[in-house]
Amino acid sequence: MTTHRSAPDLTRFLNPRGVAIVGASNDLTRIGGQPIRLLTEFGYQGKVYPVNPKYGEIKGLPCYPDLSSVPQPCDVALIALAAAHVPGVIEECGRAGIPYALVLSAGFSEVGEKGEALQAKLVQAVKASGVRVNGPNCLGMLNLKEGVRNGFGGTLMLDTLKSGPIAMVTQSGGFGFGVVAIAAHYGVGINYAISTGNEADLTALDWLAATIELPDVEIAVAFLEGISDGRRLLEIGRRALELGKPILVWKVGNTDVGRRAAASHTARLTAGYELYRAAFRLGGFIEVRDIDDLVDICKVLRARKLPQGNRVAVITPSGGAGVLLADRCVEEGLTLPPLSDSTVAKLREYVAVFATVANPVDVTPQGYNDNYASYNRLIGDVLADPNIDQVILRAPRGSSATIWAKNFVEMVHDISKPVVLNWPTSPDDNADVVEFLEANGVPVVMAPGRTVHALAAVNEYARRKRHFDATRGRESTRAVGPQKLDLPQAAGTLGEHRSKALLQAYGVPVVQEILLAPGAIEKLDRSPLPFPLAVKIESPDIPHKTEAGVVRLNIGDLDALKHASREVVEAARTHDPHARIDGVLVQQMAGGLEVIVGAVNDRFFGPVVAFGLGGIFTELLKDVTYRFAPFDVEAAKEMIGEIRGAALLKGYRGGPALDVDALADALSRVSLLISDHTNRIAEIDVNPLFVRPSGQGVVAADALVVLKTI
Amino acid sequence: MTTHRSAPDLTRFLNPRGVAIVGASNDLTRIGGQPIRLLTEFGYQGKVYPVNPKYGEIKGLPCYPDLSSVPQPCDVALIALAAAHVPGVIEECGRAGIPYALVLSAGFSEVGEKGEALQAKLVQAVKASGVRVNGPNCLGMLNLKEGVRNGFGGTLMLDTLKSGPIAMVTQSGGFGFGVVAIAAHYGVGINYAISTGNEADLTALDWLAATIELPDVEIAVAFLEGISDGRRLLEIGRRALELGKPILVWKVGNTDVGRRAAASHTARLTAGYELYRAAFRLGGFIEVRDIDDLVDICKVLRARKLPQGNRVAVITPSGGAGVLLADRCVEEGLTLPPLSDSTVAKLREYVAVFATVANPVDVTPQGYNDNYASYNRLIGDVLADPNIDQVILRAPRGSSATIWAKNFVEMVHDISKPVVLNWPTSPDDNADVVEFLEANGVPVVMAPGRTVHALAAVNEYARRKRHFDATRGRESTRAVGPQKLDLPQAAGTLGEHRSKALLQAYGVPVVQEILLAPGAIEKLDRSPLPFPLAVKIESPDIPHKTEAGVVRLNIGDLDALKHASREVVEAARTHDPHARIDGVLVQQMAGGLEVIVGAVNDRFFGPVVAFGLGGIFTELLKDVTYRFAPFDVEAAKEMIGEIRGAALLKGYRGGPALDVDALADALSRVSLLISDHTNRIAEIDVNPLFVRPSGQGVVAADALVVLKTI
């Protein structure tokens, strides 16, 4: 196994030379007995060492009284004892030189306080012994190719499981192993499957990092309820792009109800779904939402052909299917450009006069008499079209299908553009043809919508891979170096003026403003700033100024200014008699398109910047995007493009194009501010930031920074 | 067949006593030969009469020289002749007393001008003869139960097709018959399938109307590229609700690319997808988008249990699956309420201590030792919970599954609440259990997301059915009777003032305004209306006033009014020296939440009203909803609730609730205006209509009506 900085070497855990079964039972239906059957009946070539002082032998194997008496090499101890005994056995593993332990036993953090204490003891034992532990409360792991079925549960006993270049890491063993069985039924072999259980030591991310490094793994699948190290997820995503090994990620626990359920069954806390999605977008992840898309996408990926662009040709002998596939392509972000003139001319030479030589190509029921030779010719000509990156094909059925398939497979073998088949009939109609095609690396998907969805998902992965490859040399540039900030020791909210000072230190433009004592305002004989002005209370104790009634806008003359100052001071007193008042903030009114820039220090993902249009866009339509800080201006531009309302920035309804460069610059600077000071800054809220026409910049009209204690 | 007003009686077409095959061939692989095989090898009990003067007999059947010599009763003539002969044969059918003809022949409107002429001749023959024709350019039709396989193509020859209480109408024969084969593979039998081809006579809607009346049809499926009679679609949708027979509708040709493809292959023009969706929402339609959801939803519907509300309990032995199913339920609009206290108490008596007695109910791996008897007890107790309308269940697998399933089927047999099973493992693992469950009316869906989606779709149908049943007695009330309008004879745009007069005639409030000659404004010595005012050119030739620069807003005094009047007259002259100027419109400024009310006279659906929030909501976010005119205030309120931005009307961010009653009233009145005058009004555009706080009404600030010629 090539080791990568973030990946532990777990090769021997997955392919052990010997496995000791601690708590072995001679009742082969029990948790301590099932692994003995599994490791002796499915071709495992390593040694199996039952450990239990009660027995001399189990199922013909010598049984050992304890781990110290187990012969070496023994790479894995599978532990099926009652929870209370587990920490001690881990220490025993350490003494016996067994590097890995697989703890099936339940009764740890998933069962409340008492179990949590036990899990803490287990973690202690891990640290003390140096043994790497998977589990507890897990179903085990699979390496089908080597016959390693290390675990328990009926699904592991199925002889229909099949190997393939895929590794699955699952935080739900019961569900995940079910998926392994289902995928096998649909022709997708998952060789490695790891149920991570409570993750007292090794986490799903450890396994993901390790398995994508394995030379026999081309695709990883992760069923995740929650992870605690968001930055590592990002790192693994980048590594996946670097290796060209996509990770199909199935994230659950995304709604309030789902999250509550996730917490109740494994006590796993989890960040907001939107942060996961932001992480997935940046790496070699393909999000899946059901078993079908998982299977379909694996099939398309297994063909090892990535498209160079998102242009699709649809070829079908059924007009209706062509219409449907065209619809779905457009809906999924793929394009169906016209065929090039030369391709059209070529096709016109031999297709039937009633065929539609457009895209979709509807060949009508021709070709029945030549074993679809002309259909293959057409497919080849369309694949050669420079306008086309890939083809979706409705396969022919019937008596000619066998010959057609043979010729088709030969033809596409050396063509680097992907071709995906949508099967037009029942899976049991010409089933041998489907089998032949799949055995020869041609993806066949049954339902048309699913066909397009799988191809679109692979296109999105391919796009990211191209972007990664194109930009991997590029250094991220800082618009401003780390700034020393003058921050109070205490946690809590800073007033608006102080908050803006922090933004200014990082070069984010703010409105012109001046903080004055109420008495000083009374004595003014002219305005310190040009009208119109806004007047606000500056107080760390009144973060929601509008709601507290301590803001006055559009002040046009000196009298109004003084009046407003008196009003806001009085309103502040009424709102909260104990509020500290640092003065009255007099600032210039600003205008432009209202956007919101936020930043938080997420417990799992670290500093994150949020961006959205103001008002209802953010609050009602949830049109917000997230990116992990720090990031540079280029990344900020990508981020801006991610919101649905981005069109407003380009000059909406004849309005001028807005200053997207300045906006991107401000976003990047906010990301630097929070990431340079993660130990102190908990939250930043710039609301609103006004974006002005191109060349005129942006300006923060209000801001709020929340500090945490050092 | 019970006949319904809109449904032709096509029983004998689907179940003919005899079929004449015109253009019969003794080569049984040809289009004229295949039907002979199909009608003699799959159990058809009626008579088969090959017609071809060239032969004495084909496949042992006497062959007739022409239709007049075919014995009676013969209900259907299947025509497989070259296109040019078809119209003549239809007339022959009429003379021979054959009521139905099925035209497989291609070469009609789908092949351009010459074909269109031939199709016109065919339509003539239909009218002259009274024969009802299906096709031309179709693949035929199926009635599997009676062995009627009337058509051609390999899919019809499959012996895996199976009967069931479902009828499918498809505008794409190739695709549709493929779906019939695939559905059969997944256990869903479609008994009737009709490929409608070019629809020279009988349309997909005729067939849909007819098949839902059949006593042996419980569910209809429609694969549609486009229909020409939108109102009939609405009527069929209502009838489906009345009969309690859902129509699964698969509409394609919805994107520009797809629509273009649809037009190219059948020359079928089609209305905007959004109008179809509006029609589907109002009737007993369930929109499907792929083969899987079609199959899954049919399975859930076949159980004949509709939920009384959208509250779901999820019961699973796998925590991960519970989290996932909970997520999907929430995303699909279902709710997972807590179980009632009494249910929780009941469950606590016998579930394992580690089980989560919440919703989802995660029973953990208990129950393995009692053949899942306690699992069934738990399911029963949860189903009895008054908080719960239906259950999603992860089925157990393994050796106890058979006994469990038997007990489960008995238990749920008499429970009216739906239970849907999500299969946790491979379809070939315990396949006999799946078969047993499905044979006993329990829906089993393989993938978890699909399980929830199918149940959610049935919930939406059930909701509509309940709403239909609850309101079917309710009379739609008109807010205003039909008004006689004073409309110019010519087609074209009316000026704003004249347009608003039409709205006023129907009681839609408009801003106070007065139309004056420019000269009259110059002579004013006081304002005719209170300030602030708006000034606009009134001209039927300048529909886009803002773009033409002929609008001035926020006018505060008389001088400004006169100045503005001169400006807009000048601007109008500059914009279009030939524009007719009917005067200068002086109107009061109005305010409120900006909404847009539009109405068009759609070619396919007739008068339709559109509603959305103003500006970016409508234009950028496409947050618009449609309803067919006329409709009453109650319907208008439903319509208002359909847009995503509807929350803005309820009082957003502490603002007052807006006058939704007045808005609904205005929408209803606009719907009456256009539907009372469909022969003259082509379009109405009220933009903006201002919605004021509750009790303060709405007011149209600008309006435009486009007339068509009489």
PDB file of N, CA and C in Angstrom, chain A residues 154 172 175 182 185 225 253-255 258 289-290 292 320 323-324 327-328 331 394 397 425-426 428 447-450 616-617 619 621 644 647-648 652-653, chain B residues 154 172 175 182 185 225 253-255 258 289-290 292 320 323-324 327-328 331 394 397 425-426 428 447-450 616-617 619-621 648 652-653:
ATOM      1  N   GLY A 154     -26.202 -12.208   8.965  1.00  0.00           N
ATOM      2  CA  GLY A 154     -26.588 -13.083   7.864  1.00  0.00           C
ATOM      3  C   GLY A 154     -26.091 -12.629   6.505  1.00  0.00           C
ATOM      4  N   SER A 172     -22.997   2.483   9.251  1.00  0.00           N
ATOM      5  CA  SER A 172     -24.077   1.590   9.652  1.00  0.00           C
ATOM      6  C   SER A 172     -23.799   0.229   9.035  1.00  0.00           C
ATOM      7  N   PHE A 175     -27.004  -1.661   7.514  1.00  0.00           N
ATOM      8  CA  PHE A 175     -27.418  -1.094   6.248  1.00  0.00           C
ATOM      9  C   PHE A 175     -26.353  -1.289   5.179  1.00  0.00           C
ATOM     10  N   ILE A 182     -26.879  -6.118  -2.186  1.00  0.00           N
ATOM     11  CA  ILE A 182     -27.742  -5.635  -3.268  1.00  0.00           C
ATOM     12  C   ILE A 182     -26.906  -5.268  -4.494  1.00  0.00           C
ATOM     13  N   HIS A 185     -25.967  -8.181  -6.470  1.00  0.00           N
ATOM     14  CA  HIS A 185     -27.083  -8.669  -7.279  1.00  0.00           C
ATOM     15  C   HIS A 185     -27.169  -7.922  -8.606  1.00  0.00           C
ATOM     16  N   GLU A 225     -22.936   8.929   8.643  1.00  0.00           N
ATOM     17  CA  GLU A 225     -23.918   9.645   9.454  1.00  0.00           C
ATOM     18  C   GLU A 225     -23.341  10.937   9.991  1.00  0.00           C
ATOM     19  N   GLY A 253     -28.734  11.614   7.869  1.00  0.00           N
ATOM     20  CA  GLY A 253     -28.827  12.422   9.083  1.00  0.00           C
ATOM     21  C   GLY A 253     -28.801  13.898   8.719  1.00  0.00           C
ATOM     22  N   ASN A 254     -29.443  14.240   7.623  1.00  0.00           N
ATOM     23  CA  ASN A 254     -29.350  15.590   7.075  1.00  0.00           C
ATOM     24  C   ASN A 254     -30.516  16.492   7.458  1.00  0.00           C
ATOM     25  N   THR A 255     -31.628  15.901   7.815  1.00  0.00           N
ATOM     26  CA  THR A 255     -32.769  16.698   8.264  1.00  0.00           C
ATOM     27  C   THR A 255     -32.780  16.669   9.793  1.00  0.00           C
ATOM     28  N   GLY A 258     -33.819  13.248  10.894  1.00  0.00           N
ATOM     29  CA  GLY A 258     -32.772  12.276  10.608  1.00  0.00           C
ATOM     30  C   GLY A 258     -31.576  12.453  11.533  1.00  0.00           C
ATOM     31  N   ARG A 289     -27.748   9.034  -3.338  1.00  0.00           N
ATOM     32  CA  ARG A 289     -28.896   9.151  -2.449  1.00  0.00           C
ATOM     33  C   ARG A 289     -29.694   7.860  -2.360  1.00  0.00           C
ATOM     34  N   ASP A 290     -29.332   6.868  -3.129  1.00  0.00           N
ATOM     35  CA  ASP A 290     -30.067   5.612  -3.045  1.00  0.00           C
ATOM     36  C   ASP A 290     -29.187   4.500  -3.618  1.00  0.00           C
ATOM     37  N   ASP A 292     -29.769   2.593  -6.151  1.00  0.00           N
ATOM     38  CA  ASP A 292     -29.731   2.555  -7.603  1.00  0.00           C
ATOM     39  C   ASP A 292     -28.658   3.463  -8.179  1.00  0.00           C
ATOM     40  N   GLY A 320     -39.707   8.155 -28.665  1.00  0.00           N
ATOM     41  CA  GLY A 320     -40.143   8.521 -27.322  1.00  0.00           C
ATOM     42  C   GLY A 320     -39.002   8.476 -26.328  1.00  0.00           C
ATOM     43  N   VAL A 323     -36.773  11.552 -26.757  1.00  0.00           N
ATOM     44  CA  VAL A 323     -37.340  12.760 -26.167  1.00  0.00           C
ATOM     45  C   VAL A 323     -37.086  12.753 -24.655  1.00  0.00           C
ATOM     46  N   LEU A 324     -37.379  11.631 -24.056  1.00  0.00           N
ATOM     47  CA  LEU A 324     -37.214  11.488 -22.617  1.00  0.00           C
ATOM     48  C   LEU A 324     -35.758  11.670 -22.197  1.00  0.00           C
ATOM     49  N   ASP A 327     -34.711  15.308 -22.484  1.00  0.00           N
ATOM     50  CA  ASP A 327     -35.225  16.068 -21.338  1.00  0.00           C
ATOM     51  C   ASP A 327     -34.323  15.901 -20.122  1.00  0.00           C
ATOM     52  N   ARG A 328     -34.049  14.649 -19.814  1.00  0.00           N
ATOM     53  CA  ARG A 328     -33.304  14.365 -18.588  1.00  0.00           C
ATOM     54  C   ARG A 328     -31.889  14.927 -18.660  1.00  0.00           C
ATOM     55  N   GLU A 331     -32.089  18.584 -17.946  1.00  0.00           N
ATOM     56  CA  GLU A 331     -32.376  18.793 -16.527  1.00  0.00           C
ATOM     57  C   GLU A 331     -31.170  18.507 -15.641  1.00  0.00           C
ATOM     58  N   ARG A 394     -29.686   3.722 -26.697  1.00  0.00           N
ATOM     59  CA  ARG A 394     -30.670   2.684 -26.406  1.00  0.00           C
ATOM     60  C   ARG A 394     -30.180   1.443 -27.145  1.00  0.00           C
ATOM     61  N   ARG A 397     -32.673  -4.805 -29.025  1.00  0.00           N
ATOM     62  CA  ARG A 397     -32.991  -6.093 -28.410  1.00  0.00           C
ATOM     63  C   ARG A 397     -33.340  -7.074 -29.537  1.00  0.00           C
ATOM     64  N   THR A 425     -35.599  -2.861 -22.550  1.00  0.00           N
ATOM     65  CA  THR A 425     -36.614  -3.879 -22.304  1.00  0.00           C
ATOM     66  C   THR A 425     -36.343  -4.524 -20.958  1.00  0.00           C
ATOM     67  N   SER A 426     -37.040  -5.585 -20.689  1.00  0.00           N
ATOM     68  CA  SER A 426     -36.901  -6.246 -19.398  1.00  0.00           C
ATOM     69  C   SER A 426     -35.483  -6.765 -19.194  1.00  0.00           C
ATOM     70  N   ASP A 428     -34.657  -9.476 -18.129  1.00  0.00           N
ATOM     71  CA  ASP A 428     -34.536 -10.890 -18.498  1.00  0.00           C
ATOM     72  C   ASP A 428     -34.699 -11.127 -20.003  1.00  0.00           C
ATOM     73  N   ALA A 447     -33.062   1.820 -16.254  1.00  0.00           N
ATOM     74  CA  ALA A 447     -34.074   2.864 -16.440  1.00  0.00           C
ATOM     75  C   ALA A 447     -33.449   4.092 -17.099  1.00  0.00           C
ATOM     76  N   PRO A 448     -34.191   4.767 -17.973  1.00  0.00           N
ATOM     77  CA  PRO A 448     -33.605   5.891 -18.726  1.00  0.00           C
ATOM     78  C   PRO A 448     -33.184   7.065 -17.849  1.00  0.00           C
ATOM     79  N   GLY A 449     -34.048   7.450 -16.897  1.00  0.00           N
ATOM     80  CA  GLY A 449     -33.685   8.563 -16.018  1.00  0.00           C
ATOM     81  C   GLY A 449     -32.419   8.245 -15.245  1.00  0.00           C
ATOM     82  N   ARG A 450     -32.324   7.023 -14.781  1.00  0.00           N
ATOM     83  CA  ARG A 450     -31.145   6.604 -14.029  1.00  0.00           C
ATOM     84  C   ARG A 450     -29.898   6.620 -14.899  1.00  0.00           C
ATOM     85  N   ILE A 616     -34.758  38.189   1.770  1.00  0.00           N
ATOM     86  CA  ILE A 616     -35.488  36.963   1.509  1.00  0.00           C
ATOM     87  C   ILE A 616     -34.673  35.902   0.801  1.00  0.00           C
ATOM     88  N   PHE A 617     -33.682  36.302   0.014  1.00  0.00           N
ATOM     89  CA  PHE A 617     -32.892  35.293  -0.693  1.00  0.00           C
ATOM     90  C   PHE A 617     -32.225  34.341   0.292  1.00  0.00           C
ATOM     91  N   GLU A 619     -32.882  34.239   3.703  1.00  0.00           N
ATOM     92  CA  GLU A 619     -33.713  33.730   4.791  1.00  0.00           C
ATOM     93  C   GLU A 619     -34.858  32.859   4.302  1.00  0.00           C
ATOM     94  N   LEU A 621     -35.373  31.774   0.885  1.00  0.00           N
ATOM     95  CA  LEU A 621     -35.040  30.828  -0.180  1.00  0.00           C
ATOM     96  C   LEU A 621     -33.785  30.013   0.133  1.00  0.00           C
ATOM     97  N   ARG A 644     -28.052  30.621  -6.577  1.00  0.00           N
ATOM     98  CA  ARG A 644     -29.028  30.719  -7.662  1.00  0.00           C
ATOM     99  C   ARG A 644     -29.211  32.156  -8.118  1.00  0.00           C
ATOM    100  N   ALA A 647     -27.186  35.558 -10.983  1.00  0.00           N
ATOM    101  CA  ALA A 647     -27.509  36.346 -12.183  1.00  0.00           C
ATOM    102  C   ALA A 647     -27.699  37.821 -11.843  1.00  0.00           C
ATOM    103  N   LEU A 648     -28.151  38.099 -10.638  1.00  0.00           N
ATOM    104  CA  LEU A 648     -28.375  39.497 -10.234  1.00  0.00           C
ATOM    105  C   LEU A 648     -27.079  40.311 -10.271  1.00  0.00           C
ATOM    106  N   TYR A 652     -28.864  42.817 -13.899  1.00  0.00           N
ATOM    107  CA  TYR A 652     -30.164  42.232 -14.072  1.00  0.00           C
ATOM    108  C   TYR A 652     -31.120  43.273 -14.642  1.00  0.00           C
ATOM    109  N   ARG A 653     -31.926  42.888 -15.612  1.00  0.00           N
ATOM    110  CA  ARG A 653     -32.934  43.786 -16.210  1.00  0.00           C
ATOM    111  C   ARG A 653     -32.340  45.090 -16.673  1.00  0.00           C
TER     112      ARG A 653
ATOM    113  N   GLY B 154     -40.849  -6.972 -31.231  1.00  0.00           N
ATOM    114  CA  GLY B 154     -40.353  -8.078 -30.429  1.00  0.00           C
ATOM    115  C   GLY B 154     -40.900  -8.111 -29.004  1.00  0.00           C
ATOM    116  N   SER B 172     -45.568   6.752 -27.314  1.00  0.00           N
ATOM    117  CA  SER B 172     -44.400   6.128 -27.944  1.00  0.00           C
ATOM    118  C   SER B 172     -44.530   4.632 -27.750  1.00  0.00           C
ATOM    119  N   PHE B 175     -41.135   2.702 -26.783  1.00  0.00           N
ATOM    120  CA  PHE B 175     -40.766   2.917 -25.403  1.00  0.00           C
ATOM    121  C   PHE B 175     -41.794   2.306 -24.452  1.00  0.00           C
ATOM    122  N   ILE B 182     -40.667  -4.371 -18.790  1.00  0.00           N
ATOM    123  CA  ILE B 182     -39.835  -4.144 -17.602  1.00  0.00           C
ATOM    124  C   ILE B 182     -40.694  -4.228 -16.337  1.00  0.00           C
ATOM    125  N   HIS B 185     -41.305  -7.663 -15.306  1.00  0.00           N
ATOM    126  CA  HIS B 185     -40.128  -8.258 -14.660  1.00  0.00           C
ATOM    127  C   HIS B 185     -40.095  -7.916 -13.172  1.00  0.00           C
ATOM    128  N   GLU B 225     -46.272  12.700 -24.866  1.00  0.00           N
ATOM    129  CA  GLU B 225     -45.379  13.711 -25.433  1.00  0.00           C
ATOM    130  C   GLU B 225     -46.115  15.043 -25.581  1.00  0.00           C
ATOM    131  N   GLY B 253     -40.797  15.606 -23.276  1.00  0.00           N
ATOM    132  CA  GLY B 253     -40.795  16.743 -24.200  1.00  0.00           C
ATOM    133  C   GLY B 253     -40.969  18.037 -23.427  1.00  0.00           C
ATOM    134  N   ASN B 254     -40.340  18.111 -22.266  1.00  0.00           N
ATOM    135  CA  ASN B 254     -40.572  19.235 -21.351  1.00  0.00           C
ATOM    136  C   ASN B 254     -39.507  20.315 -21.439  1.00  0.00           C
ATOM    137  N   THR B 255     -38.351  19.957 -21.941  1.00  0.00           N
ATOM    138  CA  THR B 255     -37.308  20.967 -22.130  1.00  0.00           C
ATOM    139  C   THR B 255     -37.320  21.373 -23.603  1.00  0.00           C
ATOM    140  N   GLY B 258     -35.945  18.534 -25.603  1.00  0.00           N
ATOM    141  CA  GLY B 258     -36.887  17.423 -25.640  1.00  0.00           C
ATOM    142  C   GLY B 258     -38.106  17.744 -26.496  1.00  0.00           C
ATOM    143  N   ARG B 289     -41.346   9.788 -13.308  1.00  0.00           N
ATOM    144  CA  ARG B 289     -40.216  10.273 -14.104  1.00  0.00           C
ATOM    145  C   ARG B 289     -39.285   9.168 -14.547  1.00  0.00           C
ATOM    146  N   ASP B 290     -39.541   7.961 -14.099  1.00  0.00           N
ATOM    147  CA  ASP B 290     -38.681   6.865 -14.537  1.00  0.00           C
ATOM    148  C   ASP B 290     -39.432   5.555 -14.321  1.00  0.00           C
ATOM    149  N   ASP B 292     -38.618   3.067 -12.434  1.00  0.00           N
ATOM    150  CA  ASP B 292     -38.630   2.607 -11.059  1.00  0.00           C
ATOM    151  C   ASP B 292     -39.782   3.199 -10.268  1.00  0.00           C
ATOM    152  N   GLY B 320     -28.954   2.849  10.862  1.00  0.00           N
ATOM    153  CA  GLY B 320     -28.576   3.632   9.686  1.00  0.00           C
ATOM    154  C   GLY B 320     -29.722   3.768   8.702  1.00  0.00           C
ATOM    155  N   VAL B 323     -32.265   6.325   9.975  1.00  0.00           N
ATOM    156  CA  VAL B 323     -31.836   7.712   9.768  1.00  0.00           C
ATOM    157  C   VAL B 323     -32.106   8.120   8.320  1.00  0.00           C
ATOM    158  N   LEU B 324     -31.704   7.248   7.424  1.00  0.00           N
ATOM    159  CA  LEU B 324     -31.882   7.512   5.998  1.00  0.00           C
ATOM    160  C   LEU B 324     -33.358   7.657   5.630  1.00  0.00           C
ATOM    161  N   ASP B 327     -34.762  10.941   6.943  1.00  0.00           N
ATOM    162  CA  ASP B 327     -34.352  12.044   6.073  1.00  0.00           C
ATOM    163  C   ASP B 327     -35.248  12.151   4.844  1.00  0.00           C
ATOM    164  N   ARG B 328     -35.403  11.029   4.184  1.00  0.00           N
ATOM    165  CA  ARG B 328     -36.134  11.047   2.923  1.00  0.00           C
ATOM    166  C   ARG B 328     -37.599  11.410   3.135  1.00  0.00           C
ATOM    167  N   GLU B 331     -37.787  15.107   3.494  1.00  0.00           N
ATOM    168  CA  GLU B 331     -37.539  15.748   2.197  1.00  0.00           C
ATOM    169  C   GLU B 331     -38.723  15.606   1.252  1.00  0.00           C
ATOM    170  N   ARG B 394     -38.495  -1.815   7.547  1.00  0.00           N
ATOM    171  CA  ARG B 394     -37.412  -2.622   6.986  1.00  0.00           C
ATOM    172  C   ARG B 394     -37.752  -4.062   7.334  1.00  0.00           C
ATOM    173  N   ARG B 397     -34.618 -10.333   7.374  1.00  0.00           N
ATOM    174  CA  ARG B 397     -34.178 -11.346   6.426  1.00  0.00           C
ATOM    175  C   ARG B 397     -33.717 -12.569   7.226  1.00  0.00           C
ATOM    176  N   THR B 425     -31.999  -6.287   1.777  1.00  0.00           N
ATOM    177  CA  THR B 425     -30.884  -7.082   1.265  1.00  0.00           C
ATOM    178  C   THR B 425     -31.107  -7.328  -0.218  1.00  0.00           C
ATOM    179  N   SER B 426     -30.314  -8.194  -0.784  1.00  0.00           N
ATOM    180  CA  SER B 426     -30.404  -8.458  -2.207  1.00  0.00           C
ATOM    181  C   SER B 426     -31.776  -9.036  -2.576  1.00  0.00           C
ATOM    182  N   ASP B 428     -32.330 -11.405  -4.375  1.00  0.00           N
ATOM    183  CA  ASP B 428     -32.288 -12.866  -4.438  1.00  0.00           C
ATOM    184  C   ASP B 428     -32.081 -13.512  -3.060  1.00  0.00           C
ATOM    185  N   ALA B 447     -35.119  -0.268  -2.943  1.00  0.00           N
ATOM    186  CA  ALA B 447     -34.217   0.772  -2.447  1.00  0.00           C
ATOM    187  C   ALA B 447     -34.954   1.691  -1.466  1.00  0.00           C
ATOM    188  N   PRO B 448     -34.259   2.162  -0.423  1.00  0.00           N
ATOM    189  CA  PRO B 448     -34.938   2.952   0.609  1.00  0.00           C
ATOM    190  C   PRO B 448     -35.497   4.286   0.101  1.00  0.00           C
ATOM    191  N   GLY B 449     -34.715   5.012  -0.682  1.00  0.00           N
ATOM    192  CA  GLY B 449     -35.208   6.282  -1.193  1.00  0.00           C
ATOM    193  C   GLY B 449     -36.440   6.088  -2.060  1.00  0.00           C
ATOM    194  N   ARG B 450     -36.411   5.045  -2.862  1.00  0.00           N
ATOM    195  CA  ARG B 450     -37.560   4.745  -3.721  1.00  0.00           C
ATOM    196  C   ARG B 450     -38.783   4.375  -2.894  1.00  0.00           C
ATOM    197  N   ILE B 616     -37.572  39.776  -9.665  1.00  0.00           N
ATOM    198  CA  ILE B 616     -36.707  38.600  -9.750  1.00  0.00           C
ATOM    199  C   ILE B 616     -37.403  37.297  -9.398  1.00  0.00           C
ATOM    200  N   PHE B 617     -38.412  37.361  -8.547  1.00  0.00           N
ATOM    201  CA  PHE B 617     -39.080  36.109  -8.177  1.00  0.00           C
ATOM    202  C   PHE B 617     -39.657  35.421  -9.406  1.00  0.00           C
ATOM    203  N   GLU B 619     -39.051  36.386 -12.682  1.00  0.00           N
ATOM    204  CA  GLU B 619     -38.183  36.306 -13.858  1.00  0.00           C
ATOM    205  C   GLU B 619     -36.951  35.460 -13.631  1.00  0.00           C
ATOM    206  N   LEU B 620     -36.346  35.609 -12.467  1.00  0.00           N
ATOM    207  CA  LEU B 620     -35.090  34.888 -12.240  1.00  0.00           C
ATOM    208  C   LEU B 620     -35.366  33.523 -11.621  1.00  0.00           C
ATOM    209  N   LEU B 621     -36.255  33.493 -10.670  1.00  0.00           N
ATOM    210  CA  LEU B 621     -36.476  32.244  -9.925  1.00  0.00           C
ATOM    211  C   LEU B 621     -37.630  31.427 -10.481  1.00  0.00           C
ATOM    212  N   LEU B 648     -43.957  35.406   2.051  1.00  0.00           N
ATOM    213  CA  LEU B 648     -43.895  36.866   2.079  1.00  0.00           C
ATOM    214  C   LEU B 648     -45.255  37.494   2.325  1.00  0.00           C
ATOM    215  N   TYR B 652     -43.716  39.003   6.554  1.00  0.00           N
ATOM    216  CA  TYR B 652     -42.343  38.526   6.587  1.00  0.00           C
ATOM    217  C   TYR B 652     -41.497  39.451   7.452  1.00  0.00           C
ATOM    218  N   ARG B 653     -40.650  38.875   8.297  1.00  0.00           N
ATOM    219  CA  ARG B 653     -39.733  39.651   9.149  1.00  0.00           C
ATOM    220  C   ARG B 653     -40.471  40.696   9.955  1.00  0.00           C
TER     221      ARG B 653
END
